[in-house]
PDB file of C-alpha atoms and ligand atoms in Angstrom:
ATOM      1  CA  MET A   1     101.356  63.431  85.692  1.00 92.00           C
ATOM      2  CA  THR A   2     100.179  66.916  86.508  1.00 97.00           C
ATOM      3  CA  GLY A   3      99.334  70.005  84.509  1.00 98.00           C
ATOM      4  CA  THR A   4     101.644  73.027  84.297  1.00 98.00           C
ATOM      5  CA  LEU A   5     100.863  76.577  85.413  1.00 98.00           C
ATOM      6  CA  TYR A   6     102.083  79.193  82.931  1.00 98.00           C
ATOM      7  CA  ILE A   7     102.830  82.607  84.415  1.00 98.00           C
ATOM      8  CA  VAL A   8     101.821  84.884  81.573  1.00 98.00           C
ATOM      9  CA  PRO A   9     102.778  88.574  81.426  1.00 98.00           C
ATOM     10  CA  THR A  10     100.268  90.863  79.737  1.00 98.00           C
ATOM     11  CA  PRO A  11     100.662  94.349  78.231  1.00 98.00           C
ATOM     12  CA  ILE A  12     101.084  97.329  80.564  1.00 98.00           C
ATOM     13  CA  GLY A  13      99.112  99.481  78.126  1.00 97.00           C
ATOM     14  CA  HIS A  14      99.662  98.752  74.449  1.00 97.00           C
ATOM     15  CA  LEU A  15      97.877  95.554  73.476  1.00 97.00           C
ATOM     16  CA  ASP A  16     100.397  94.806  70.714  1.00 97.00           C
ATOM     17  CA  ASP A  17     102.933  94.085  73.436  1.00 98.00           C
ATOM     18  CA  ILE A  18     101.473  90.658  74.121  1.00 98.00           C
ATOM     19  CA  THR A  19     103.843  87.969  72.867  1.00 98.00           C
ATOM     20  CA  LEU A  20     102.975  85.235  70.380  1.00 98.00           C
ATOM     21  CA  ARG A  21     103.858  82.688  73.006  1.00 98.00           C
ATOM     22  CA  ALA A  22     101.562  84.301  75.576  1.00 98.00           C
ATOM     23  CA  LEU A  23      98.697  84.180  73.072  1.00 98.00           C
ATOM     24  CA  ARG A  24      99.364  80.540  72.250  1.00 98.00           C
ATOM     25  CA  VAL A  25      99.420  79.590  75.929  1.00 98.00           C
ATOM     26  CA  LEU A  26      96.225  81.532  76.702  1.00 98.00           C
ATOM     27  CA  GLN A  27      94.510  79.835  73.736  1.00 98.00           C
ATOM     28  CA  THR A  28      95.468  76.315  74.757  1.00 98.00           C
ATOM     29  CA  VAL A  29      95.279  76.109  78.566  1.00 98.00           C
ATOM     30  CA  SER A  30      92.213  74.648  80.331  1.00 98.00           C
ATOM     31  CA  PHE A  31      91.909  77.481  82.836  1.00 98.00           C
ATOM     32  CA  ILE A  32      93.012  81.056  83.363  1.00 98.00           C
ATOM     33  CA  ALA A  33      93.361  82.504  86.863  1.00 98.00           C
ATOM     34  CA  ALA A  34      93.254  86.301  86.736  1.00 98.00           C
ATOM     35  CA  GLU A  35      93.703  89.095  89.280  1.00 97.00           C
ATOM     36  CA  ASP A  36      90.551  90.791  87.931  1.00 97.00           C
ATOM     37  CA  THR A  37      88.440  88.637  85.629  1.00 98.00           C
ATOM     38  CA  ARG A  38      86.575  91.627  84.123  1.00 97.00           C
ATOM     39  CA  HIS A  39      89.845  93.269  83.192  1.00 96.00           C
ATOM     40  CA  THR A  40      91.290  90.064  81.732  1.00 98.00           C
ATOM     41  CA  ARG A  41      88.090  89.260  79.867  1.00 97.00           C
ATOM     42  CA  LYS A  42      88.540  92.466  77.866  1.00 97.00           C
ATOM     43  CA  LEU A  43      92.049  91.375  76.886  1.00 97.00           C
ATOM     44  CA  LEU A  44      90.863  87.868  75.985  1.00 98.00           C
ATOM     45  CA  THR A  45      87.942  89.233  73.955  1.00 98.00           C
ATOM     46  CA  HIS A  46      90.300  91.484  72.028  1.00 97.00           C
ATOM     47  CA  PHE A  47      92.354  88.440  71.032  1.00 98.00           C
ATOM     48  CA  GLU A  48      89.262  86.235  70.571  1.00 98.00           C
ATOM     49  CA  ILE A  49      90.284  83.828  73.300  1.00 98.00           C
ATOM     50  CA  ARG A  50      87.484  81.960  75.086  1.00 96.00           C
ATOM     51  CA  PRO A  51      88.852  79.987  78.036  1.00 96.00           C
ATOM     52  CA  ASP A  52      86.908  77.022  79.456  1.00 95.00           C
ATOM     53  CA  HIS A  53      87.430  78.352  82.975  1.00 98.00           C
ATOM     54  CA  LEU A  54      88.247  81.915  83.989  1.00 98.00           C
ATOM     55  CA  PHE A  55      88.362  82.605  87.727  1.00 98.00           C
ATOM     56  CA  SER A  56      89.882  85.145  90.041  1.00 98.00           C
ATOM     57  CA  TYR A  57      93.149  84.890  91.916  1.00 97.00           C
ATOM     58  CA  HIS A  58      93.614  88.118  93.845  1.00 96.00           C
ATOM     59  CA  GLU A  59      95.144  89.285  97.097  1.00 93.00           C
ATOM     60  CA  HIS A  60      91.997  88.464  99.124  1.00 95.00           C
ATOM     61  CA  ASN A  61      91.479  84.883  97.918  1.00 96.00           C
ATOM     62  CA  THR A  62      94.997  83.552  97.451  1.00 94.00           C
ATOM     63  CA  ASP A  63      94.285  80.572  99.755  1.00 95.00           C
ATOM     64  CA  SER A  64      91.057  79.335  98.199  1.00 97.00           C
ATOM     65  CA  ALA A  65      91.992  80.213  94.607  1.00 97.00           C
ATOM     66  CA  GLY A  66      95.467  78.768  95.189  1.00 97.00           C
ATOM     67  CA  GLN A  67      93.908  75.470  96.299  1.00 97.00           C
ATOM     68  CA  ARG A  68      91.725  75.492  93.198  1.00 98.00           C
ATOM     69  CA  ILE A  69      94.757  75.978  90.961  1.00 98.00           C
ATOM     70  CA  VAL A  70      96.647  73.182  92.733  1.00 98.00           C
ATOM     71  CA  ALA A  71      93.646  70.832  92.431  1.00 98.00           C
ATOM     72  CA  MET A  72      93.289  71.511  88.705  1.00 98.00           C
ATOM     73  CA  LEU A  73      97.013  70.975  88.091  1.00 98.00           C
ATOM     74  CA  ARG A  74      96.771  67.653  89.966  1.00 98.00           C
ATOM     75  CA  GLN A  75      93.901  66.717  87.655  1.00 98.00           C
ATOM     76  CA  GLU A  76      96.360  67.125  84.777  1.00 98.00           C
ATOM     77  CA  GLN A  77      94.871  70.390  83.607  1.00 98.00           C
ATOM     78  CA  SER A  78      97.295  73.119  82.598  1.00 98.00           C
ATOM     79  CA  GLY A  79      96.477  76.742  83.270  1.00 98.00           C
ATOM     80  CA  ALA A  80      97.695  80.309  83.066  1.00 98.00           C
ATOM     81  CA  LEU A  81      98.052  82.978  85.722  1.00 98.00           C
ATOM     82  CA  VAL A  82      97.693  86.583  84.614  1.00 98.00           C
ATOM     83  CA  THR A  83      97.466  89.792  86.617  1.00 97.00           C
ATOM     84  CA  ASP A  84      96.041  93.142  85.596  1.00 96.00           C
ATOM     85  CA  ALA A  85      99.151  94.243  83.756  1.00 96.00           C
ATOM     86  CA  GLY A  86     102.741  93.274  83.308  1.00 98.00           C
ATOM     87  CA  MET A  87     104.610  90.424  84.921  1.00 98.00           C
ATOM     88  CA  PRO A  88     102.649  88.475  87.540  1.00 98.00           C
ATOM     89  CA  GLY A  89     104.514  88.432  90.828  1.00 96.00           C
ATOM     90  CA  ILE A  90     105.928  91.962  90.514  1.00 97.00           C
ATOM     91  CA  SER A  91     104.020  94.118  93.043  1.00 96.00           C
ATOM     92  CA  ASP A  92     100.860  92.085  92.488  1.00 94.00           C
ATOM     93  CA  PRO A  93      99.392  88.834  93.859  1.00 91.00           C
ATOM     94  CA  GLY A  94     101.362  86.449  91.604  1.00 91.00           C
ATOM     95  CA  HIS A  95     104.101  85.637  94.101  1.00 93.00           C
ATOM     96  CA  GLY A  96     102.010  83.507  96.499  1.00 94.00           C
ATOM     97  CA  ILE A  97     101.099  80.806  93.994  1.00 96.00           C
ATOM     98  CA  ILE A  98     104.721  80.445  92.863  1.00 96.00           C
ATOM     99  CA  ARG A  99     105.732  79.684  96.478  1.00 95.00           C
ATOM    100  CA  THR A 100     102.910  77.159  96.752  1.00 96.00           C
ATOM    101  CA  LEU A 101     103.926  75.384  93.542  1.00 97.00           C
ATOM    102  CA  ILE A 102     107.569  75.218  94.596  1.00 97.00           C
ATOM    103  CA  GLU A 103     106.586  73.804  97.997  1.00 97.00           C
ATOM    104  CA  GLN A 104     104.265  71.229  96.431  1.00 96.00           C
ATOM    105  CA  GLY A 105     106.688  70.276  93.667  1.00 97.00           C
ATOM    106  CA  LEU A 106     104.245  71.263  90.914  1.00 98.00           C
ATOM    107  CA  PRO A 107     105.534  72.493  87.562  1.00 98.00           C
ATOM    108  CA  PHE A 108     105.271  76.067  86.351  1.00 98.00           C
ATOM    109  CA  VAL A 109     106.773  78.030  83.478  1.00 98.00           C
ATOM    110  CA  VAL A 110     107.294  81.788  83.531  1.00 98.00           C
ATOM    111  CA  LEU A 111     106.982  83.506  80.166  1.00 98.00           C
ATOM    112  CA  PRO A 112     109.070  86.656  79.575  1.00 98.00           C
ATOM    113  CA  GLY A 113     107.216  89.875  78.871  1.00 97.00           C
ATOM    114  CA  PRO A 114     106.489  93.457  79.873  1.00 97.00           C
ATOM    115  CA  SER A 115     107.036  94.900  83.318  1.00 98.00           C
ATOM    116  CA  ALA A 116     106.682  98.632  83.930  1.00 98.00           C
ATOM    117  CA  PHE A 117     109.804  99.075  86.035  1.00 98.00           C
ATOM    118  CA  VAL A 118     112.171  97.450  83.519  1.00 98.00           C
ATOM    119  CA  MET A 119     110.986  99.702  80.715  1.00 98.00           C
ATOM    120  CA  ALA A 120     111.140 102.760  82.975  1.00 98.00           C
ATOM    121  CA  LEU A 121     114.670 101.932  84.115  1.00 98.00           C
ATOM    122  CA  VAL A 122     116.039 101.479  80.613  1.00 98.00           C
ATOM    123  CA  ALA A 123     114.496 104.705  79.273  1.00 97.00           C
ATOM    124  CA  SER A 124     115.276 106.785  82.373  1.00 97.00           C
ATOM    125  CA  GLY A 125     118.920 107.259  81.474  1.00 97.00           C
ATOM    126  CA  LEU A 126     119.826 106.574  85.112  1.00 98.00           C
ATOM    127  CA  SER A 127     122.434 103.946  85.864  1.00 97.00           C
ATOM    128  CA  THR A 128     121.293 100.449  84.954  1.00 97.00           C
ATOM    129  CA  THR A 129     124.465  98.793  86.230  1.00 96.00           C
ATOM    130  CA  HIS A 130     123.066  98.536  89.723  1.00 97.00           C
ATOM    131  CA  PHE A 131     119.489  99.248  90.694  1.00 98.00           C
ATOM    132  CA  SER A 132     116.959  98.288  93.346  1.00 98.00           C
ATOM    133  CA  PHE A 133     113.222  98.018  92.941  1.00 98.00           C
ATOM    134  CA  PHE A 134     111.042  98.658  95.997  1.00 98.00           C
ATOM    135  CA  GLY A 135     107.527  98.444  94.559  1.00 98.00           C
ATOM    136  CA  PHE A 136     105.022 100.476  96.560  1.00 97.00           C
ATOM    137  CA  LEU A 137     106.285 102.337  99.635  1.00 97.00           C
ATOM    138  CA  PRO A 138     104.244 102.207 102.869  1.00 96.00           C
ATOM    139  CA  ARG A 139     101.134 104.391 102.583  1.00 95.00           C
ATOM    140  CA  ASP A 140     101.515 105.811 106.032  1.00 94.00           C
ATOM    141  CA  LYS A 141     103.764 108.887 106.070  1.00 94.00           C
ATOM    142  CA  LYS A 142     105.695 107.890 109.184  1.00 95.00           C
ATOM    143  CA  HIS A 143     106.581 104.453 107.869  1.00 96.00           C
ATOM    144  CA  ARG A 144     107.227 105.766 104.375  1.00 97.00           C
ATOM    145  CA  ARG A 145     109.732 108.299 105.688  1.00 96.00           C
ATOM    146  CA  ALA A 146     111.385 105.739 107.928  1.00 96.00           C
ATOM    147  CA  HIS A 147     111.747 103.403 104.945  1.00 96.00           C
ATOM    148  CA  LEU A 148     113.139 106.167 102.724  1.00 97.00           C
ATOM    149  CA  GLU A 149     115.619 107.069 105.435  1.00 96.00           C
ATOM    150  CA  THR A 150     117.131 103.584 105.124  1.00 96.00           C
ATOM    151  CA  LEU A 151     117.735 104.194 101.389  1.00 96.00           C
ATOM    152  CA  ARG A 152     119.431 107.573 101.629  1.00 94.00           C
ATOM    153  CA  GLU A 153     122.967 106.304 101.144  1.00 92.00           C
ATOM    154  CA  ARG A 154     122.269 103.548  98.662  1.00 95.00           C
ATOM    155  CA  PRO A 155     124.486 104.069  95.610  1.00 95.00           C
ATOM    156  CA  GLU A 156     122.267 102.327  93.063  1.00 97.00           C
ATOM    157  CA  THR A 157     119.323 103.659  91.076  1.00 98.00           C
ATOM    158  CA  LEU A 158     116.133 103.372  93.173  1.00 98.00           C
ATOM    159  CA  LEU A 159     112.790 102.452  91.620  1.00 98.00           C
ATOM    160  CA  PHE A 160     109.286 102.692  93.070  1.00 98.00           C
ATOM    161  CA  TYR A 161     105.716 102.206  91.978  1.00 98.00           C
ATOM    162  CA  GLU A 162     103.172 104.747  93.170  1.00 97.00           C
ATOM    163  CA  ALA A 163      99.485 105.447  92.784  1.00 95.00           C
ATOM    164  CA  PRO A 164      98.685 108.872  91.289  1.00 95.00           C
ATOM    165  CA  HIS A 165      96.732 110.131  94.315  1.00 94.00           C
ATOM    166  CA  ARG A 166      99.737 109.451  96.572  1.00 95.00           C
ATOM    167  CA  LEU A 167     102.459 110.673  94.215  1.00 95.00           C
ATOM    168  CA  GLN A 168     102.747 114.228  95.507  1.00 94.00           C
ATOM    169  CA  ALA A 169     102.935 113.175  99.159  1.00 95.00           C
ATOM    170  CA  MET A 170     105.505 110.548  98.217  1.00 96.00           C
ATOM    171  CA  LEU A 171     107.682 112.985  96.247  1.00 96.00           C
ATOM    172  CA  ALA A 172     107.514 115.531  99.061  1.00 96.00           C
ATOM    173  CA  ASP A 173     108.865 112.864 101.421  1.00 96.00           C
ATOM    174  CA  VAL A 174     111.510 111.739  98.923  1.00 97.00           C
ATOM    175  CA  HIS A 175     112.644 115.365  98.606  1.00 96.00           C
ATOM    176  CA  ALA A 176     112.701 115.862 102.387  1.00 94.00           C
ATOM    177  CA  ILE A 177     114.845 112.780 102.941  1.00 95.00           C
ATOM    178  CA  PHE A 178     117.115 112.786  99.859  1.00 94.00           C
ATOM    179  CA  GLY A 179     117.633 116.555  99.489  1.00 93.00           C
ATOM    180  CA  ASP A 180     117.834 118.698  96.344  1.00 92.00           C
ATOM    181  CA  ASP A 181     120.704 117.216  94.467  1.00 91.00           C
ATOM    182  CA  ARG A 182     119.425 114.001  92.896  1.00 95.00           C
ATOM    183  CA  GLU A 183     118.071 113.325  89.466  1.00 97.00           C
ATOM    184  CA  LEU A 184     114.418 112.375  89.547  1.00 98.00           C
ATOM    185  CA  VAL A 185     112.595 110.625  86.722  1.00 98.00           C
ATOM    186  CA  VAL A 186     108.865 109.940  86.675  1.00 97.00           C
ATOM    187  CA  ALA A 187     107.580 107.672  83.910  1.00 98.00           C
ATOM    188  CA  ARG A 188     103.841 108.003  83.316  1.00 97.00           C
ATOM    189  CA  GLU A 189     101.432 105.878  81.310  1.00 97.00           C
ATOM    190  CA  LEU A 190     104.115 103.778  79.655  1.00 98.00           C
ATOM    191  CA  THR A 191     103.227 102.389  76.225  1.00 98.00           C
ATOM    192  CA  LYS A 192      99.897 104.277  76.321  1.00 97.00           C
ATOM    193  CA  LEU A 193      98.635 107.233  74.319  1.00 95.00           C
ATOM    194  CA  HIS A 194      99.693 109.729  76.986  1.00 94.00           C
ATOM    195  CA  GLU A 195     103.074 108.220  77.809  1.00 96.00           C
ATOM    196  CA  SER A 196     105.192 111.009  79.312  1.00 96.00           C
ATOM    197  CA  TRP A 197     108.485 111.453  81.074  1.00 96.00           C
ATOM    198  CA  TYR A 198     109.451 114.017  83.689  1.00 96.00           C
ATOM    199  CA  ARG A 199     113.128 114.477  84.387  1.00 96.00           C
ATOM    200  CA  GLY A 200     114.980 116.951  86.549  1.00 96.00           C
ATOM    201  CA  PRO A 201     116.580 117.652  89.922  1.00 96.00           C
ATOM    202  CA  LEU A 202     114.597 116.437  92.907  1.00 96.00           C
ATOM    203  CA  SER A 203     114.435 120.044  94.154  1.00 94.00           C
ATOM    204  CA  GLU A 204     112.121 120.834  91.221  1.00 95.00           C
ATOM    205  CA  TRP A 205     109.711 117.954  91.607  1.00 94.00           C
ATOM    206  CA  ALA A 206     106.730 120.223  92.256  1.00 92.00           C
ATOM    207  CA  THR A 207     107.235 122.232  89.075  1.00 93.00           C
ATOM    208  CA  LEU A 208     108.239 119.254  86.933  1.00 93.00           C
ATOM    209  CA  LEU A 209     104.876 117.667  87.590  1.00 89.00           C
ATOM    210  CA  ALA A 210     101.940 120.031  87.341  1.00 85.00           C
ATOM    211  CA  PRO A 211      98.890 118.797  89.281  1.00 83.00           C
ATOM    212  CA  ALA A 212      97.238 117.996  85.931  1.00 82.00           C
ATOM    213  CA  ASP A 213     100.087 115.570  85.175  1.00 82.00           C
ATOM    214  CA  VAL A 214      99.494 113.504  88.276  1.00 87.00           C
ATOM    215  CA  ARG A 215      97.156 111.035  86.609  1.00 91.00           C
ATOM    216  CA  GLY A 216      97.515 107.517  85.352  1.00 95.00           C
ATOM    217  CA  GLU A 217     100.156 104.986  86.257  1.00 97.00           C
ATOM    218  CA  MET A 218     103.601 106.003  87.394  1.00 97.00           C
ATOM    219  CA  VAL A 219     107.060 104.659  87.992  1.00 98.00           C
ATOM    220  CA  VAL A 220     109.328 106.872  90.125  1.00 98.00           C
ATOM    221  CA  LEU A 221     113.097 106.595  89.685  1.00 98.00           C
ATOM    222  CA  LEU A 222     115.791 108.266  91.705  1.00 98.00           C
ATOM    223  CA  GLU A 223     119.504 108.560  91.105  1.00 97.00           C
ATOM    224  CA  GLY A 224     121.578 106.687  93.691  1.00 96.00           C
ATOM    225  CA  ALA A 225     123.857 108.388  96.226  1.00 95.00           C
ATOM    226  CA  ARG A 226     126.546 109.885  94.047  1.00 84.00           C
ATOM    227  CA  GLU A 227     129.489 109.949  96.421  1.00 62.00           C
ATOM    228  CA  SER A 228     129.003 106.266  96.979  1.00 44.00           C
ATOM    229  CA  HIS A 229     129.056 105.274  93.312  1.00 31.00           C
ATOM    230  CA  VAL A 230     131.548 102.664  94.208  1.00 36.00           C
ATOM    231  CA  GLU A 231     131.517  99.019  93.405  1.00 39.00           C
ATOM    232  CA  LEU A 232     128.399  97.457  94.753  1.00 37.00           C
ATOM    233  CA  GLY A 233     129.057  94.227  96.508  1.00 35.00           C
ATOM    234  CA  ALA A 234     132.308  95.499  97.905  1.00 40.00           C
ATOM    235  CA  GLU A 235     132.240  95.979 101.636  1.00 41.00           C
ATOM    236  CA  ARG A 236     130.590  99.205 102.748  1.00 40.00           C
ATOM    237  CA  ARG A 237     133.117 101.976 102.494  1.00 39.00           C
ATOM    238  CA  ALA A 238     135.104 102.652 105.633  1.00 43.00           C
ATOM    239  CA  THR A 239     132.854 104.936 107.572  1.00 48.00           C
ATOM    240  CA  VAL A 240     134.113 107.872 109.537  1.00 57.00           C
ATOM    241  CA  ILE A 241     131.534 108.049 112.273  1.00 74.00           C
ATOM    242  CA  ASP A 242     129.919 111.455 112.395  1.00 83.00           C
ATOM    243  CA  GLU A 243     128.237 111.281 115.800  1.00 85.00           C
ATOM    244  CA  ALA A 244     126.464 114.639 115.481  1.00 87.00           C
ATOM    245  CA  ASP A 245     124.889 113.458 112.225  1.00 87.00           C
ATOM    246  CA  LEU A 246     123.754 110.169 113.778  1.00 91.00           C
ATOM    247  CA  VAL A 247     122.189 111.991 116.732  1.00 92.00           C
ATOM    248  CA  ALA A 248     120.475 114.513 114.439  1.00 91.00           C
ATOM    249  CA  ARG A 249     118.998 111.741 112.320  1.00 90.00           C
ATOM    250  CA  VAL A 250     117.727 109.700 115.267  1.00 92.00           C
ATOM    251  CA  THR A 251     116.219 112.859 116.761  1.00 92.00           C
ATOM    252  CA  ARG A 252     114.507 113.767 113.493  1.00 90.00           C
ATOM    253  CA  MET A 253     112.988 110.306 113.146  1.00 91.00           C
ATOM    254  CA  MET A 254     111.761 110.362 116.734  1.00 92.00           C
ATOM    255  CA  GLN A 255     110.152 113.749 116.120  1.00 90.00           C
ATOM    256  CA  GLU A 256     108.349 112.119 113.196  1.00 88.00           C
ATOM    257  CA  GLY A 257     106.991 109.516 115.591  1.00 90.00           C
ATOM    258  CA  VAL A 258     109.384 106.582 115.031  1.00 90.00           C
ATOM    259  CA  ASP A 259     110.153 104.839 118.286  1.00 92.00           C
ATOM    260  CA  LYS A 260     113.694 105.302 119.639  1.00 92.00           C
ATOM    261  CA  LYS A 261     114.890 101.721 119.228  1.00 91.00           C
ATOM    262  CA  GLU A 262     113.567 101.521 115.690  1.00 90.00           C
ATOM    263  CA  ALA A 263     115.083 104.918 114.835  1.00 91.00           C
ATOM    264  CA  MET A 264     118.482 103.734 116.116  1.00 91.00           C
ATOM    265  CA  ARG A 265     118.221 100.547 114.081  1.00 89.00           C
ATOM    266  CA  LEU A 266     117.218 102.389 110.886  1.00 89.00           C
ATOM    267  CA  VAL A 267     119.889 105.072 111.240  1.00 88.00           C
ATOM    268  CA  ALA A 268     122.568 102.430 111.905  1.00 86.00           C
ATOM    269  CA  LYS A 269     121.491 100.492 108.819  1.00 81.00           C
ATOM    270  CA  ALA A 270     121.347 103.559 106.589  1.00 81.00           C
ATOM    271  CA  SER A 271     124.715 104.863 107.795  1.00 80.00           C
ATOM    272  CA  GLY A 272     126.635 101.614 107.617  1.00 75.00           C
ATOM    273  CA  VAL A 273     127.489 101.703 111.321  1.00 79.00           C
ATOM    274  CA  THR A 274     126.459  99.412 114.174  1.00 80.00           C
ATOM    275  CA  LYS A 275     123.565 100.024 116.554  1.00 85.00           C
ATOM    276  CA  ARG A 276     126.212 100.302 119.240  1.00 82.00           C
ATOM    277  CA  ASP A 277     127.827 103.209 117.348  1.00 84.00           C
ATOM    278  CA  VAL A 278     124.492 105.014 117.308  1.00 89.00           C
ATOM    279  CA  TYR A 279     123.929 104.262 120.984  1.00 89.00           C
ATOM    280  CA  GLN A 280     127.401 105.598 121.813  1.00 84.00           C
ATOM    281  CA  ALA A 281     126.725 108.762 119.797  1.00 88.00           C
ATOM    282  CA  LEU A 282     123.516 109.348 121.794  1.00 90.00           C
ATOM    283  CA  VAL A 283     125.336 108.752 125.103  1.00 86.00           C
ATOM    284  CA  HIS A 284     128.121 111.188 124.130  1.00 83.00           C
ATOM    285  CA  ALA A 285     125.564 113.811 123.086  1.00 87.00           C
ATOM    286  CA  ARG A 286     123.739 113.422 126.426  1.00 86.00           C
ATOM    287  CA  GLU A 287     127.011 113.690 128.336  1.00 80.00           C
ATOM    288  CA  SER A 288     128.066 116.856 126.517  1.00 78.00           C
ATOM    289  CA  ASP A 289     124.560 118.358 127.028  1.00 76.00           C
ATOM    290  CA  GLY A 290     124.624 117.499 130.699  1.00 67.00           C
TER     291      GLY A 290
HETATM  292  N1  LIG B   1     102.987  93.485  87.642  1.00 51.90           N
HETATM  293  C1  LIG B   1     103.100  94.819  87.141  1.00 51.90           C
HETATM  294  C2  LIG B   1     104.427  94.975  86.413  1.00 51.90           C
HETATM  295  O1  LIG B   1     105.042  93.970  86.109  1.00 51.90           O
HETATM  296  O2  LIG B   1     104.835  96.105  86.130  1.00 51.90           O
HETATM  297  C3  LIG B   1     102.923  95.866  88.223  1.00 51.90           C
HETATM  298  C4  LIG B   1     101.630  95.777  88.972  1.00 51.90           C
HETATM  299  S1  LIG B   1     101.389  97.022  90.168  1.00 51.90           S
HETATM  300  C5  LIG B   1      99.896  96.494  90.913  1.00 51.90           C
HETATM  301  C6  LIG B   1     100.818  98.395  89.246  1.00 51.90           C
HETATM  302  C7  LIG B   1     101.819  99.553  89.242  1.00 51.90           C
HETATM  303  O3  LIG B   1     102.776  99.346  88.201  1.00 51.90           O
HETATM  304  C8  LIG B   1     101.196 100.892  88.932  1.00 51.90           C
HETATM  305  O4  LIG B   1     100.657 101.511  90.102  1.00 51.90           O
HETATM  306  C9  LIG B   1     102.373 101.666  88.382  1.00 51.90           C
HETATM  307  O5  LIG B   1     103.182 102.144  89.424  1.00 51.90           O
HETATM  308  C10 LIG B   1     103.119 100.568  87.606  1.00 51.90           C
HETATM  309  N2  LIG B   1     102.656 100.532  86.207  1.00 51.90           N
HETATM  310  C11 LIG B   1     101.920  99.574  85.623  1.00 51.90           C
HETATM  311  N3  LIG B   1     101.674  99.897  84.330  1.00 51.90           N
HETATM  312  C12 LIG B   1     102.283 101.075  84.108  1.00 51.90           C
HETATM  313  C13 LIG B   1     102.395 101.939  82.992  1.00 51.90           C
HETATM  314  N4  LIG B   1     101.822 101.645  81.828  1.00 51.90           N
HETATM  315  N5  LIG B   1     103.103 103.079  83.117  1.00 51.90           N
HETATM  316  C14 LIG B   1     103.688 103.412  84.293  1.00 51.90           C
HETATM  317  N6  LIG B   1     103.614 102.637  85.385  1.00 51.90           N
HETATM  318  C15 LIG B   1     102.920 101.492  85.299  1.00 51.90           C
END
């Protein structure tokens, strides 16, 4: 016999969004592992829950705290994992312990509950038929742009998390890579007092969001590539290779500091062509220059 680890989502703002089941689990387990114990203690105090053991499980102690969780489960104690907000495992440290439990054959139960990106997607009005969630983009501009470049032709709705102090730099890069003609939605402070939504063409991102609005927690959503709103899962559409475009894109990435091989790989991936096609395009361009 072993204990069970319950993965317990918590509110992303409004405390009433905790579920009855989450409360019952948090009241009855022997231990609670939390991303930030001070943060979780406030939640527990609000609901008058006093756990026997509350300890941290965060990105810098996943090994030691993970071993502690495993040891307690093996001692037949059941516990709960919570993160600062929302569903553990979504852009926070929850994922590591799930892998460990699967590998060690230990039982866990995931409770359903709030997650910021699901709420943002549904309320955005953008297509929910197909969407991709990317969490936080790389912080470094060069890598962020290179990553965005790979998403330029994706037909589905694209979702990102972003910290407020990086939002403007991120949106400037999104605009530079995706161009003017996409619908942008920014969802701010969901379920909180100052919940607000900003919607409009990507070209207007700077006026949609006044500097004073760039506070709090944000989900950024972007309409997918319109011309490719074709059935996802079907083979990539037959691509007419536009060599000049491939060369221009590789050149632009290299000017931004991406190394040539990586730029060729990223452009091939984003354009639905092979690396060889990109290589050929570069050779042809060199020949016609020479
Ligand atoms: N596990 C969480 C979830 O399920 O949504 C996400 C954790 S991640 C560390 C935190 C990010 O989620 C924030 O930077 C923000 O992008 C997004 N987020 C969390 N709460 C939010 C809220 N109330 N409104 C808007 N975005 C939120």
